[in-house]
Amino acid sequence: MAAKSRKVVVMGYFGVGKSAVTAQFVQGEFPGSYNATVMHSNYRKTIKVRGQEFDLEILDTAGQYESSNLDPHYGLGVDGYIFVYGINSIVSFNTCKAINDKVLNLWGTASVPLVLVGNKSDLAAAHRQVSRDEAETLAGQWGCEFVECSAKDNQNVDTVFMKLLDQMEKARPSAPSSGKQSGGCSLM
Ligand code: GDP
Ligand code: MG
């Protein structure tokens, strides 16, 4: 079976661990030093799930979505999204809501394949500001999956991407096996 190409965009407030989650998934390591992502970075990883190979292209964004219209690169040819917040930051949780509005606006649809991710679960005991309950409620409203993870401890990071693959397959179960002909929004 030919590999399926899928493009994923990772979005969220500054410092929530977008790059750390991506690096942990793609490279299997937690970046030792903090490097703010200036523009955005592209990663690739091929994984096999239930016998099907996926070529994932992962766009790790810089966390700047101030303009009222999102950069079209965050929509064009995109198959799914990971919205990351820090469980220790209510501000970053609220930012996910604003990002969702912008992405839906870009797609012109009521929902997109998406996983809501509460990162830094290793800080839960001392620094939690966002409860699992409120995140689950929001994910329920959006009809998406929710995962808490820790890029630092490599807890549940793979689950994030597995759940997103499931969401993307549900969104278009009979999509072509290769090529970029579907997925994401288009420029009118
Ligand atoms: P980004 O701006 O969203 O890309 O965030 P980074 O990946 O650059 O991470 C921002 C800071 O949070 C860095 O100092 C990371 O070491 C730290 N960080 C990222 N993930 C975790 C995590 O799971 N747990 C903890 N405790 N810190 C994390
Ligand atoms: Mg970054």
Short mmCIF file of C-alpha atoms and ligand atoms in Angstrom, two decimals:
data_model
loop_
_atom_site.label_atom_id
_atom_site.label_comp_id
_atom_site.label_asym_id
_atom_site.label_seq_id
_atom_site.Cartn_x
_atom_site.Cartn_y
_atom_site.Cartn_z
CA MET A 1 0.00 0.00 0.00
CA ALA A 2 1.38 3.40 -0.94
CA ALA A 3 2.19 5.84 1.83
CA LYS A 4 -0.37 8.54 2.50
CA SER A 5 0.96 12.09 2.70
CA ARG A 6 -0.52 14.14 5.50
CA LYS A 7 0.25 17.71 6.48
CA VAL A 8 -0.14 18.76 10.09
CA VAL A 9 0.15 22.23 11.65
CA VAL A 10 1.09 22.72 15.31
CA MET A 11 -0.30 25.92 16.81
CA GLY A 12 -0.53 27.53 20.23
CA TYR A 13 0.66 30.30 22.51
CA PHE A 14 4.39 31.10 22.98
CA GLY A 15 6.32 28.73 25.18
CA VAL A 16 3.67 26.02 25.58
CA GLY A 17 5.99 23.40 24.09
CA LYS A 18 4.96 23.23 20.43
CA SER A 19 8.58 22.71 19.39
CA ALA A 20 9.29 20.35 22.28
CA VAL A 21 6.27 18.15 21.45
CA THR A 22 7.25 18.11 17.77
CA ALA A 23 10.91 17.34 18.51
CA GLN A 24 9.99 14.62 20.97
CA PHE A 25 7.75 12.97 18.38
CA VAL A 26 10.05 13.39 15.36
CA GLN A 27 13.48 13.05 16.93
CA GLY A 28 12.71 11.27 20.19
CA GLU A 29 14.39 13.88 22.32
CA PHE A 30 13.52 16.83 24.53
CA PRO A 31 15.43 19.93 23.40
CA GLY A 32 17.90 20.80 26.16
CA SER A 33 17.90 24.52 25.61
CA TYR A 34 15.08 26.87 24.78
CA ASN A 35 15.12 28.20 21.24
CA ALA A 36 12.17 30.37 20.39
CA THR A 37 10.92 29.39 16.96
CA VAL A 38 11.35 32.49 14.87
CA MET A 39 9.32 31.80 11.75
CA HIS A 40 8.21 28.21 11.57
CA SER A 41 9.99 24.91 11.04
CA ASN A 42 9.10 21.95 8.89
CA TYR A 43 9.62 18.37 9.98
CA ARG A 44 9.00 15.04 8.31
CA LYS A 45 8.39 11.64 9.76
CA THR A 46 7.14 8.40 8.29
CA ILE A 47 5.15 6.16 10.59
CA LYS A 48 3.21 2.96 10.12
CA VAL A 49 -0.17 2.58 11.79
CA ARG A 50 -2.17 -0.64 11.44
CA GLY A 51 -0.26 -1.55 8.30
CA GLN A 52 -0.67 1.83 6.62
CA GLU A 53 2.35 4.05 6.13
CA PHE A 54 1.94 7.81 6.58
CA ASP A 55 4.39 10.46 5.40
CA LEU A 56 3.78 13.24 7.88
CA GLU A 57 4.84 16.79 7.20
CA ILE A 58 4.68 18.76 10.43
CA LEU A 59 4.72 22.55 10.47
CA ASP A 60 5.83 23.84 13.88
CA THR A 61 4.64 27.44 14.00
CA ALA A 62 6.13 30.38 15.89
CA GLY A 63 2.97 31.25 17.81
CA GLN A 64 2.26 34.55 16.08
CA TYR A 65 -1.26 34.71 14.76
CA GLU A 66 -2.07 38.31 15.61
CA SER A 67 -3.32 39.42 12.25
CA SER A 68 -7.03 38.87 11.82
CA ASN A 69 -6.40 36.66 8.81
CA LEU A 70 -4.16 33.68 9.36
CA ASP A 71 -1.16 33.06 7.14
CA PRO A 72 -2.65 30.94 4.32
CA HIS A 73 0.24 28.50 4.79
CA TYR A 74 -1.52 27.43 7.95
CA GLY A 75 -4.43 26.22 5.85
CA LEU A 76 -3.31 25.36 2.35
CA GLY A 77 -3.08 21.61 1.81
CA VAL A 78 -3.33 21.04 5.56
CA ASP A 79 -4.99 17.83 6.76
CA GLY A 80 -5.10 18.39 10.49
CA TYR A 81 -4.12 20.53 13.47
CA ILE A 82 -2.60 20.18 16.88
CA PHE A 83 -3.56 23.03 19.22
CA VAL A 84 -1.22 23.09 22.20
CA TYR A 85 -1.64 24.87 25.51
CA GLY A 86 0.25 24.49 28.76
CA ILE A 87 -1.77 22.96 31.59
CA ASN A 88 0.00 25.56 33.76
CA SER A 89 -1.33 28.52 31.72
CA ILE A 90 -4.96 29.56 31.42
CA VAL A 91 -3.88 32.27 28.98
CA SER A 92 -2.52 29.66 26.62
CA PHE A 93 -5.76 27.66 26.93
CA ASN A 94 -7.80 30.70 25.95
CA THR A 95 -5.45 31.30 23.03
CA CYS A 96 -6.47 27.91 21.62
CA LYS A 97 -10.05 29.17 21.39
CA ALA A 98 -8.95 32.23 19.43
CA ILE A 99 -6.82 30.07 17.14
CA ASN A 100 -9.73 27.72 16.50
CA ASP A 101 -11.90 30.66 15.42
CA LYS A 102 -9.22 31.78 12.98
CA VAL A 103 -8.65 28.32 11.54
CA LEU A 104 -12.39 27.73 11.06
CA ASN A 105 -12.59 31.11 9.39
CA LEU A 106 -9.75 30.15 7.07
CA TRP A 107 -11.37 26.83 6.13
CA GLY A 108 -14.90 28.16 6.05
CA THR A 109 -16.11 25.02 7.85
CA ALA A 110 -17.66 24.23 11.23
CA SER A 111 -14.84 21.92 12.30
CA VAL A 112 -11.44 20.67 11.20
CA PRO A 113 -9.49 17.49 12.05
CA LEU A 114 -7.92 18.50 15.32
CA VAL A 115 -6.43 17.37 18.61
CA LEU A 116 -6.44 19.68 21.62
CA VAL A 117 -3.25 19.09 23.62
CA GLY A 118 -2.51 20.10 27.20
CA ASN A 119 1.29 19.88 27.41
CA LYS A 120 3.53 20.02 30.51
CA SER A 121 1.46 17.45 32.39
CA ASP A 122 4.60 16.87 34.48
CA LEU A 123 3.80 20.21 36.15
CA ALA A 124 0.25 19.18 37.12
CA ALA A 125 0.84 18.65 40.83
CA ALA A 126 2.24 22.10 41.59
CA HIS A 127 1.26 24.39 38.73
CA ARG A 128 -1.98 23.27 37.12
CA GLN A 129 -4.23 26.13 35.95
CA VAL A 130 -6.38 24.27 33.41
CA SER A 131 -8.44 21.32 34.61
CA ARG A 132 -8.91 18.20 32.53
CA ASP A 133 -12.65 18.82 32.84
CA GLU A 134 -12.70 22.19 31.13
CA ALA A 135 -10.41 20.96 28.36
CA GLU A 136 -12.59 17.89 27.82
CA THR A 137 -15.66 20.11 27.68
CA LEU A 138 -14.07 22.33 25.05
CA ALA A 139 -12.94 19.33 23.01
CA GLY A 140 -16.51 18.02 23.24
CA GLN A 141 -17.85 21.29 21.87
CA TRP A 142 -15.36 21.12 19.01
CA GLY A 143 -15.95 17.42 18.36
CA CYS A 144 -12.24 16.74 18.62
CA GLU A 145 -9.90 14.62 20.72
CA PHE A 146 -8.13 15.84 23.83
CA VAL A 147 -4.80 14.61 25.21
CA GLU A 148 -2.64 15.72 28.11
CA CYS A 149 1.04 15.05 27.52
CA SER A 150 4.53 15.91 28.65
CA ALA A 151 7.16 16.52 26.01
CA LYS A 152 9.68 16.64 28.82
CA ASP A 153 8.90 13.16 30.16
CA ASN A 154 7.81 11.78 26.77
CA GLN A 155 4.39 10.94 28.20
CA ASN A 156 1.55 10.55 25.69
CA VAL A 157 3.33 12.42 22.90
CA ASP A 158 2.86 9.60 20.40
CA THR A 159 -0.81 9.41 21.42
CA VAL A 160 -1.29 12.98 20.22
CA PHE A 161 -0.23 12.08 16.71
CA MET A 162 -2.05 8.73 16.68
CA LYS A 163 -5.30 10.45 17.63
CA LEU A 164 -4.79 13.08 14.99
CA LEU A 165 -4.19 10.41 12.34
CA ASP A 166 -7.49 8.80 13.37
CA GLN A 167 -9.28 12.15 13.11
CA MET A 168 -7.79 12.83 9.69
CA GLU A 169 -8.76 9.37 8.44
CA LYS A 170 -12.29 9.87 9.69
CA ALA A 171 -12.47 13.19 7.91
CA ARG A 172 -11.67 11.58 4.58
CA PRO A 173 -11.49 7.82 4.90
CA SER A 174 -11.24 7.16 1.19
CA ALA A 175 -8.80 9.91 0.30
CA PRO A 176 -6.22 9.08 -2.37
CA SER A 177 -3.12 7.30 -1.15
CA SER A 178 -0.66 9.88 -2.34
CA GLY A 179 -0.40 13.32 -3.75
CA LYS A 180 -1.70 16.57 -2.37
CA GLN A 181 -4.97 16.83 -4.21
CA SER A 182 -7.19 17.04 -1.18
CA GLY A 183 -7.14 18.32 2.36
CA GLY A 184 -7.04 21.76 3.82
CA CYS A 185 -8.62 24.83 2.45
CA SER A 186 -8.08 26.47 -0.88
CA LEU A 187 -7.57 30.05 -1.87
CA MET A 188 -10.58 31.37 -3.70
P1 GDP B 1 7.02 26.74 21.91
O1 GDP B 1 7.30 28.22 21.97
O2 GDP B 1 5.55 26.47 22.05
O3 GDP B 1 7.62 26.07 20.72
O4 GDP B 1 7.68 26.10 23.22
P2 GDP B 1 9.07 25.32 23.35
O5 GDP B 1 8.96 23.95 22.81
O6 GDP B 1 10.17 26.16 22.80
O7 GDP B 1 9.16 25.20 24.94
C1 GDP B 1 9.09 26.37 25.75
C2 GDP B 1 9.67 26.06 27.13
O8 GDP B 1 8.87 25.09 27.80
C3 GDP B 1 11.07 25.47 27.07
O9 GDP B 1 11.82 25.99 28.16
C4 GDP B 1 10.84 23.99 27.24
O10 GDP B 1 11.95 23.35 27.84
C5 GDP B 1 9.63 23.97 28.16
N1 GDP B 1 8.81 22.76 27.96
C6 GDP B 1 8.35 22.26 26.78
N2 GDP B 1 7.63 21.14 26.98
C7 GDP B 1 7.63 20.92 28.31
C8 GDP B 1 7.04 19.91 29.15
O11 GDP B 1 6.39 18.96 28.71
N3 GDP B 1 7.24 20.06 30.50
C9 GDP B 1 7.97 21.08 31.03
N4 GDP B 1 8.08 21.12 32.36
N5 GDP B 1 8.53 22.03 30.27
C10 GDP B 1 8.37 21.95 28.93
MG MG B 2 8.66 26.84 19.11
#
